[in-house]
Coordinates of C-alpha atoms and ligand atoms in Angstrom, one line a residue:
M227 CA -9.3 -10.9 22.5
A228 CA -6.4 -12.1 24.5
L229 CA -4.1 -10.8 21.7
A230 CA -5.7 -7.3 21.7
L231 CA -5.4 -7.0 25.5
A232 CA -1.8 -8.2 25.5
T233 CA -0.9 -5.6 22.9
L234 CA -2.0 -2.8 25.3
E235 CA 1.0 -3.4 27.5
A236 CA 3.5 -0.6 27.2
P237 CA 5.9 -0.2 25.6
R238 CA 4.7 -1.7 22.4
S239 CA 7.5 -3.3 20.4
V240 CA 7.4 -2.3 16.7
S241 CA 9.2 -3.1 13.5
V242 CA 9.0 -1.1 10.3
L243 CA 9.6 -2.8 7.0
G244 CA 10.3 -0.1 4.5
A245 CA 11.5 2.3 7.1
T246 CA 13.2 4.7 4.7
G247 CA 10.1 5.2 2.6
S248 CA 7.3 7.7 2.8
V249 CA 5.1 5.5 5.0
G250 CA 8.0 4.2 7.0
R251 CA 9.3 7.7 7.8
S252 CA 5.8 8.9 8.8
T253 CA 5.5 5.8 11.1
L254 CA 8.8 6.6 12.8
D255 CA 7.8 10.2 13.1
L256 CA 4.8 9.1 15.2
V257 CA 6.9 6.6 17.2
A258 CA 9.5 9.3 18.1
R259 CA 6.9 11.6 19.6
T260 CA 6.0 9.2 22.4
P261 CA 9.2 7.1 22.8
E262 CA 8.1 5.8 26.1
R263 CA 5.2 4.0 24.4
Y264 CA 7.3 2.1 21.8
R265 CA 10.5 0.1 21.5
V266 CA 11.8 -0.4 18.0
E267 CA 12.8 -3.9 17.2
A268 CA 13.7 -4.0 13.5
L269 CA 14.0 -1.6 10.6
T270 CA 14.5 -2.4 6.9
A271 CA 15.4 -0.6 3.7
H272 CA 16.3 -1.7 0.2
R273 CA 19.3 0.5 -0.9
D274 CA 19.2 3.5 1.3
V275 CA 22.0 2.5 3.7
E276 CA 22.5 6.0 5.1
G277 CA 18.8 6.5 5.8
L278 CA 18.5 3.1 7.4
A279 CA 21.5 3.6 9.6
A280 CA 20.3 7.1 10.7
A281 CA 16.9 5.7 11.6
A282 CA 18.3 2.7 13.4
L283 CA 20.5 5.0 15.6
R284 CA 17.8 7.6 16.2
H285 CA 15.2 5.0 17.2
R286 CA 17.6 2.6 18.9
A287 CA 16.5 -0.3 16.9
R288 CA 17.8 -3.7 17.8
F289 CA 18.1 -5.0 14.2
A290 CA 18.7 -3.2 10.9
A291 CA 18.3 -5.1 7.6
I292 CA 19.3 -3.8 4.1
G293 CA 17.8 -5.7 1.2
E294 CA 20.6 -5.0 -1.2
P295 CA 23.5 -7.2 -0.2
A296 CA 26.1 -4.7 -1.5
G297 CA 25.0 -2.4 1.3
Y298 CA 26.1 -4.7 4.1
R299 CA 29.6 -3.4 4.7
R300 CA 28.6 0.2 4.7
L301 CA 25.7 -0.4 7.1
K302 CA 28.0 -2.4 9.4
D303 CA 30.5 0.5 9.5
L304 CA 27.8 3.1 10.1
L305 CA 26.4 1.1 13.0
A306 CA 29.7 0.0 14.4
G307 CA 29.8 0.2 18.2
S308 CA 26.0 0.9 18.5
G309 CA 25.1 -2.7 19.5
I310 CA 22.5 -2.8 16.6
E311 CA 22.6 -6.1 14.8
V312 CA 23.1 -5.8 11.0
A313 CA 22.1 -8.1 8.2
A314 CA 21.6 -7.9 4.4
G315 CA 19.8 -9.6 1.6
A316 CA 16.3 -11.0 1.0
D317 CA 16.6 -13.4 4.0
A318 CA 17.5 -10.5 6.3
L319 CA 14.2 -8.8 5.4
I320 CA 12.4 -12.0 6.4
E321 CA 14.4 -12.2 9.6
A322 CA 13.4 -8.6 10.4
A323 CA 9.7 -9.5 10.0
A324 CA 10.2 -12.7 12.1
R325 CA 11.7 -10.8 15.1
P326 CA 9.4 -10.6 18.1
A327 CA 7.7 -7.2 17.5
Q328 CA 4.1 -7.0 18.6
W329 CA 3.3 -4.6 15.8
V330 CA 4.8 -4.6 12.3
M331 CA 4.4 -1.9 9.7
A332 CA 4.5 -3.5 6.3
A333 CA 5.5 -0.7 4.0
I334 CA 7.9 -2.2 1.5
V335 CA 6.8 -1.0 -1.9
G336 CA 5.5 -3.7 -4.3
A337 CA 5.3 -7.5 -4.3
A338 CA 8.8 -7.5 -2.8
G339 CA 7.0 -7.0 0.5
L340 CA 5.0 -10.2 0.2
K341 CA 7.4 -12.7 1.9
P342 CA 8.3 -10.4 4.8
T343 CA 4.6 -9.5 5.3
L344 CA 3.6 -13.2 5.3
T345 CA 6.3 -13.8 7.8
A346 CA 4.8 -11.3 10.2
V347 CA 1.3 -12.6 9.6
R348 CA 2.4 -16.2 10.2
R349 CA 3.6 -15.4 13.7
A350 CA 0.3 -13.7 14.5
A351 CA 1.6 -10.1 14.9
L352 CA -0.5 -7.0 14.6
V353 CA 0.3 -6.2 11.0
A354 CA -0.3 -2.6 9.8
L355 CA -0.6 -3.2 6.0
A356 CA 0.5 -0.4 3.7
T357 CA 1.8 -2.7 1.0
K358 CA -1.5 -3.1 -0.9
E359 CA 0.4 -5.1 -3.6
C360 CA 0.6 -8.0 -1.2
L361 CA -3.2 -8.3 -1.2
V362 CA -3.4 -7.8 -5.0
C363 CA -0.8 -10.5 -5.9
A364 CA -1.7 -13.0 -3.2
G365 CA -4.9 -11.9 -1.6
A366 CA -6.5 -15.3 -1.0
L367 CA -3.2 -16.7 0.4
L368 CA -2.6 -13.8 2.7
M369 CA -6.1 -13.7 4.1
A370 CA -6.0 -17.5 4.7
E371 CA -2.8 -17.1 6.6
V372 CA -4.4 -14.3 8.7
A373 CA -7.3 -16.5 9.5
R374 CA -5.1 -19.5 10.3
S375 CA -2.6 -17.6 12.5
G376 CA -4.9 -15.2 14.3
A377 CA -2.8 -12.2 13.1
V378 CA -4.7 -8.9 13.0
L379 CA -4.4 -7.0 9.7
L380 CA -4.8 -3.3 10.2
P381 CA -5.3 -1.4 6.9
V382 CA -3.0 1.6 6.5
D383 CA -4.2 2.8 3.1
S384 CA -6.3 5.8 4.0
E385 CA -9.4 4.5 2.1
H386 CA -9.3 1.1 3.7
N387 CA -8.5 2.6 7.1
A388 CA -11.5 4.8 6.7
I389 CA -13.7 1.8 6.0
F390 CA -12.1 -0.1 8.9
Q391 CA -13.0 2.7 11.2
A392 CA -16.6 3.1 9.8
L393 CA -17.1 -0.7 10.2
R394 CA -16.0 -0.8 13.8
G395 CA -18.8 -2.4 15.9
E396 CA -21.1 -2.9 12.9
A397 CA -22.6 -6.3 11.9
A398 CA -21.1 -7.5 8.6
D399 CA -24.5 -8.4 7.2
S400 CA -25.7 -4.8 7.7
V401 CA -23.2 -3.5 5.1
E402 CA -24.7 -2.8 1.6
R403 CA -21.8 -1.1 -0.2
L404 CA -18.3 0.2 0.2
I405 CA -17.4 3.5 -1.6
L406 CA -13.7 4.0 -2.2
T407 CA -12.9 7.7 -2.8
A408 CA -10.1 8.6 -5.3
S409 CA -8.5 12.0 -5.7
G410 CA -8.3 11.5 -9.5
G411 CA -4.5 12.2 -9.4
P412 CA -2.6 15.0 -11.1
F413 CA -4.2 14.4 -14.5
R414 CA -7.8 14.3 -13.5
C415 CA -8.7 17.1 -15.9
R416 CA -5.9 16.5 -18.5
P417 CA -7.1 15.8 -22.1
L418 CA -6.1 12.4 -23.4
A419 CA -3.9 13.8 -26.1
E420 CA -1.8 15.7 -23.5
M421 CA -1.6 12.7 -21.2
A422 CA 0.5 10.9 -23.8
R423 CA 3.2 13.4 -23.3
V424 CA 3.3 13.8 -19.5
T425 CA 6.6 13.4 -17.8
P426 CA 7.5 11.3 -14.7
G427 CA 8.1 14.6 -12.9
E428 CA 4.5 15.7 -13.5
A429 CA 3.1 12.2 -12.7
V430 CA 4.8 12.1 -9.2
A431 CA 3.6 15.6 -8.3
H432 CA 0.3 14.5 -6.6
P433 CA -2.0 17.4 -5.8
N434 CA -2.9 16.3 -2.2
W435 CA -0.6 13.5 -1.0
S436 CA 3.1 13.3 -0.5
M437 CA 4.0 9.6 -1.4
G438 CA 6.7 7.4 -2.9
A439 CA 7.2 7.4 -6.7
K440 CA 5.5 4.1 -7.5
I441 CA 2.2 4.8 -5.7
S442 CA 2.3 8.4 -7.1
V443 CA 2.4 7.1 -10.7
D444 CA -0.3 4.5 -9.8
S445 CA -2.4 7.4 -8.5
A446 CA -1.8 9.3 -11.8
T447 CA -2.9 6.3 -13.9
M448 CA -5.6 5.5 -11.4
M449 CA -4.2 1.9 -11.2
N450 CA -3.9 2.8 -7.5
K451 CA -7.7 2.8 -7.2
G452 CA -7.8 -0.5 -9.1
L453 CA -5.3 -2.0 -6.7
E454 CA -7.4 -0.7 -3.9
L455 CA -10.5 -2.2 -5.3
I456 CA -8.8 -5.6 -5.1
E457 CA -7.4 -4.8 -1.7
A458 CA -10.9 -3.9 -0.4
F459 CA -12.3 -7.1 -1.9
H460 CA -9.9 -9.2 0.2
L461 CA -9.9 -7.1 3.3
F462 CA -13.7 -6.7 3.7
G463 CA -15.1 -9.8 2.0
L464 CA -17.7 -8.0 -0.1
A465 CA -18.7 -9.0 -3.7
Q466 CA -16.9 -6.9 -6.3
D467 CA -20.1 -5.2 -7.5
R468 CA -20.7 -3.9 -4.0
I469 CA -17.5 -1.9 -4.0
E470 CA -17.7 1.5 -5.8
I471 CA -15.2 4.1 -6.9
L472 CA -16.0 7.8 -6.4
V473 CA -13.7 10.6 -7.5
H474 CA -13.3 13.2 -4.7
P475 CA -10.6 15.7 -5.7
E476 CA -10.2 17.3 -2.3
S477 CA -9.2 14.0 -0.6
I478 CA -11.0 14.9 2.6
V479 CA -13.6 12.1 2.7
H480 CA -11.3 9.0 2.8
S481 CA -14.0 6.5 2.0
L482 CA -17.6 5.5 3.0
V483 CA -19.7 2.6 4.1
A484 CA -23.3 2.4 3.1
F485 CA -25.6 0.3 5.4
Q486 CA -28.9 -1.5 4.7
D487 CA -30.9 1.2 6.6
G488 CA -29.7 3.9 4.1
S489 CA -27.1 5.3 6.5
V490 CA -23.7 6.1 5.1
L491 CA -20.7 6.5 7.5
A492 CA -17.5 8.2 6.3
Q493 CA -14.2 9.0 7.9
L494 CA -12.8 12.5 7.1
G495 CA -9.5 14.1 7.7
Q496 CA -6.7 16.1 6.1
P497 CA -4.7 14.1 3.6
D498 CA -1.9 13.2 5.9
M499 CA -0.9 9.5 6.1
R500 CA 0.0 9.9 9.8
I501 CA -3.7 9.9 10.6
P502 CA -4.4 6.3 9.4
I503 CA -0.9 5.2 10.5
A504 CA -1.7 6.5 14.0
Y505 CA -5.0 4.6 14.1
T506 CA -3.1 1.4 13.4
L507 CA -0.2 2.2 15.7
G508 CA -2.4 2.8 18.7
W509 CA -5.0 0.2 17.8
P510 CA -7.3 -0.7 19.6
E511 CA -6.9 2.7 21.2
R512 CA -6.7 6.1 19.5
I513 CA -3.5 8.0 20.1
A514 CA -2.8 11.7 19.7
A515 CA -1.2 12.7 16.4
P516 CA 0.4 16.0 15.4
T517 CA -1.6 16.1 12.2
P518 CA -3.3 19.2 10.6
R519 CA -6.8 19.5 11.9
L520 CA -9.8 19.6 9.6
D521 CA -11.4 23.0 9.1
L522 CA -14.4 22.4 6.8
A523 CA -15.5 26.0 6.8
A524 CA -12.1 26.9 5.4
I525 CA -12.3 24.2 2.8
G526 CA -15.8 25.4 1.9
R527 CA -17.0 22.7 -0.5
L528 CA -16.3 19.0 -1.2
T529 CA -17.0 17.7 -4.7
F530 CA -17.6 14.3 -6.1
E531 CA -17.7 12.8 -9.6
A532 CA -17.7 9.5 -11.4
P533 CA -14.3 8.1 -12.7
D534 CA -13.5 8.6 -16.4
H535 CA -12.8 5.1 -17.7
A536 CA -11.8 6.3 -21.2
R537 CA -8.8 8.3 -19.9
F538 CA -8.0 6.0 -17.1
P539 CA -8.2 2.4 -18.5
A540 CA -6.1 1.0 -15.6
L541 CA -9.1 1.2 -13.3
A542 CA -11.2 -1.1 -15.6
L543 CA -8.2 -3.4 -16.1
A544 CA -8.0 -4.0 -12.4
G545 CA -11.8 -4.6 -12.3
Q546 CA -11.5 -7.1 -15.1
A547 CA -8.6 -8.9 -13.4
L548 CA -10.5 -9.3 -10.2
R549 CA -13.6 -10.6 -12.1
R550 CA -11.4 -13.0 -14.0
A551 CA -9.9 -14.2 -10.7
G552 CA -7.3 -17.0 -10.9
S553 CA -3.9 -15.4 -11.0
A554 CA -5.1 -12.4 -13.1
P555 CA -4.6 -9.9 -10.2
T556 CA -1.0 -11.3 -9.7
V557 CA -0.3 -10.7 -13.4
L558 CA -1.9 -7.3 -13.3
N559 CA 0.3 -6.2 -10.3
A560 CA 3.6 -7.6 -11.7
A561 CA 3.1 -6.1 -15.1
N562 CA 2.1 -2.8 -13.5
E563 CA 5.3 -2.7 -11.4
V564 CA 7.5 -3.3 -14.4
A565 CA 5.6 -0.7 -16.5
V566 CA 5.7 2.0 -13.8
A567 CA 9.4 1.4 -13.3
A568 CA 9.9 1.8 -17.1
F569 CA 7.9 5.0 -17.2
L570 CA 9.8 6.4 -14.3
A571 CA 13.0 5.6 -16.1
G572 CA 11.8 7.3 -19.2
R573 CA 11.6 4.1 -21.3
I574 CA 7.9 4.2 -22.1
G575 CA 5.2 6.9 -22.2
F576 CA 2.5 7.5 -19.6
L577 CA -0.3 5.9 -21.6
Q578 CA 1.8 2.8 -22.3
V579 CA 1.8 1.9 -18.6
A580 CA -1.8 0.6 -18.9
A581 CA -1.2 -0.7 -22.4
V582 CA 1.6 -2.9 -21.1
V583 CA -0.6 -4.2 -18.3
E584 CA -3.4 -4.9 -20.7
A585 CA -1.1 -6.8 -23.2
V586 CA 0.4 -9.0 -20.4
L587 CA -3.0 -9.8 -19.0
Q588 CA -4.2 -10.8 -22.5
S589 CA -1.2 -13.0 -23.1
C590 CA -1.5 -15.0 -19.8
D591 CA -3.9 -17.8 -19.1
C592 CA -4.1 -16.7 -15.5
Q593 CA -4.7 -20.2 -14.0
A594 CA -5.2 -20.1 -10.2
A595 CA -2.0 -19.8 -8.2
D596 CA -2.7 -21.2 -4.7
S597 CA 0.6 -21.6 -3.1
L598 CA 3.3 -19.0 -2.5
D599 CA 5.6 -20.7 -5.0
D600 CA 2.8 -20.6 -7.6
V601 CA 2.2 -16.9 -7.0
L602 CA 5.9 -16.1 -7.3
E603 CA 6.2 -18.1 -10.5
V604 CA 3.2 -16.3 -12.1
D605 CA 4.7 -13.0 -10.8
A606 CA 8.1 -13.7 -12.4
E607 CA 6.5 -14.8 -15.8
A608 CA 4.4 -11.7 -15.9
R609 CA 7.4 -9.5 -15.2
R610 CA 9.3 -11.3 -18.0
R611 CA 6.5 -10.6 -20.5
A612 CA 6.1 -7.0 -19.4
G613 CA 9.9 -6.6 -19.6
E614 CA 9.8 -7.7 -23.3
L615 CA 7.1 -5.2 -24.1
V616 CA 8.9 -2.4 -22.4
A617 CA 12.1 -3.3 -24.2
G618 CA 10.2 -3.2 -27.5
K619 CA 10.6 -6.9 -28.1
A620 CA 6.9 -7.4 -28.4
P621 CA 4.2 -5.2 -30.0
L622 CA 1.9 -2.9 -27.9
R623 CA -1.6 -1.9 -29.1
S624 CA -0.9 1.1 -31.3
G625 CA -3.7 3.2 -30.0
M626 CA -2.1 3.4 -26.6
A627 CA 1.5 4.0 -27.7
Ligands
LIG1572 P1 8.5 4.5 -0.9 O1 9.0 4.3 -2.3 O2 8.6 5.9 -0.4 O3 9.3 3.5 0.1 C1 9.4 2.2 -0.1 C2 10.2 1.5 1.0 O4 10.4 0.1 0.6 C3 11.6 2.1 1.2 O5 12.0 1.8 2.5 C4 12.5 1.2 0.3 O6 13.8 1.2 0.6 C5 11.8 -0.1 0.4 N1 12.0 -1.0 -0.8 C6 11.9 -0.6 -2.1 N2 12.1 -1.7 -2.9 C7 12.3 -2.7 -2.1 C8 12.7 -4.1 -2.3 N3 12.7 -4.6 -3.6 N4 12.9 -4.9 -1.3 C9 12.8 -4.4 0.0 N5 12.5 -3.1 0.3 C10 12.3 -2.3 -0.7 O7 7.1 3.9 -0.9 P2 5.8 4.4 0.0 O8 6.2 4.6 1.4 O9 5.1 5.5 -0.7 O10 4.8 3.2 -0.2 C11 5.1 1.9 0.5 C12 3.8 1.1 0.3 O11 2.8 1.7 1.0 C13 3.4 0.9 -1.1 O12 2.9 -0.4 -1.3 C14 2.3 1.9 -1.3 O13 1.3 1.5 -2.3 C15 1.7 1.9 0.1 N6 1.0 3.1 0.4 C16 1.7 4.3 0.5 C17 1.1 5.5 0.8 C18 1.8 6.7 0.9 O14 1.3 7.8 1.2 N7 3.1 6.8 0.5 C19 -0.4 5.5 1.1 C20 -1.0 4.2 1.0 C21 -0.3 3.1 0.7 P3 14.9 2.2 0.0 O15 14.5 3.6 0.6 O16 16.2 1.8 0.4 O17 14.7 2.2 -1.5

């Protein structure tokens, strides 16, 4: 409680890991609307030096870190005379997370965000977690660090944020089920035969949400919902068979909690990430956000359907990995990251993304990985195996090719 009260002091110091991405930019958009409430400590990017420098200057950050070492010189030039400290490389991302911001947005895409996120958790920050891959590849480890340090993990993913809101003030043992909604992505109604030929351009064109390329492809394969199942399992501590997936194409109901008395609470809103981000940025208070307002009469009807596991095998793969436990979710996540990157680069077809993940999962013994080093080792090995499949050096199941 002392932590929560301390965080109400204004201005709140904030750092944004992944500041040049979709979630990072939405976060800074909110920060810029009430600059008197926030002070920006650190911002990071991977390669987008220009975007990082512009954001650091606009938001008067104290520290800017670029993950790609080759970007250092250019970043230093762009920020010369500003007084903003500059650093580059993997350690610089960790340093950004270690700097004394009360609130940290973890929005680096993929397992690359794990070490910086763990760094912020270990110093007991308020951590707004967008990078779901952290919980998929190292869920037990991350949650143990949260419990040990006293950090507060604030879910940014709209579904988990909805559940977090619905659970507020409720007793944990009164919860019966969690229901994660899924838009179904751009290929929800696409016949399987046509899905084999879809392009990266079609896959990233999400019908409701504007997001980075990787999560957009995850949404198209529905691996995103599989990752979110694992994320919910770790965040909310419910057994896997009490977390359901419900396709809801309008993306208005962001998820639901069913209680033991038969009540079901949901959080609704327009599909705009600034709504869940604002909830975490102001937490434990609600802050005003310039988001489109919900007009249910204009929307008219909301629809729901069961997921189609035949056309979206990634969802079942994630469920199997969670059930198998050990390091299976780490393997799933790493193989998926490699397969999605290969699909975006035009090296494999859309249906091969799930096929690569399945093949890598089958080839691994998935022994438990308890320490960070173990997790990183499993992650690296799964990436190596997925890389071989993508390069055609190992066979894929023919039906999925
Ligand atoms: P983007 O691809 O738009 O942005 C990713 C950010 O991470 C960029 O700042 C990028 O820098 C940085 N980055 C990329 N690779 C690395 C790396 N190897 N090391 C360090 N930094 C890196 O992603 P999103 O904002 O869409 O998603 C971020 C995370 O949030 C993902 O985990 C996603 O699943 C999750 N999320 C996203 C939602 C959304 O609406 N976008 C919704 C819910 C969750 P650079 O620009 O220089 O490449």
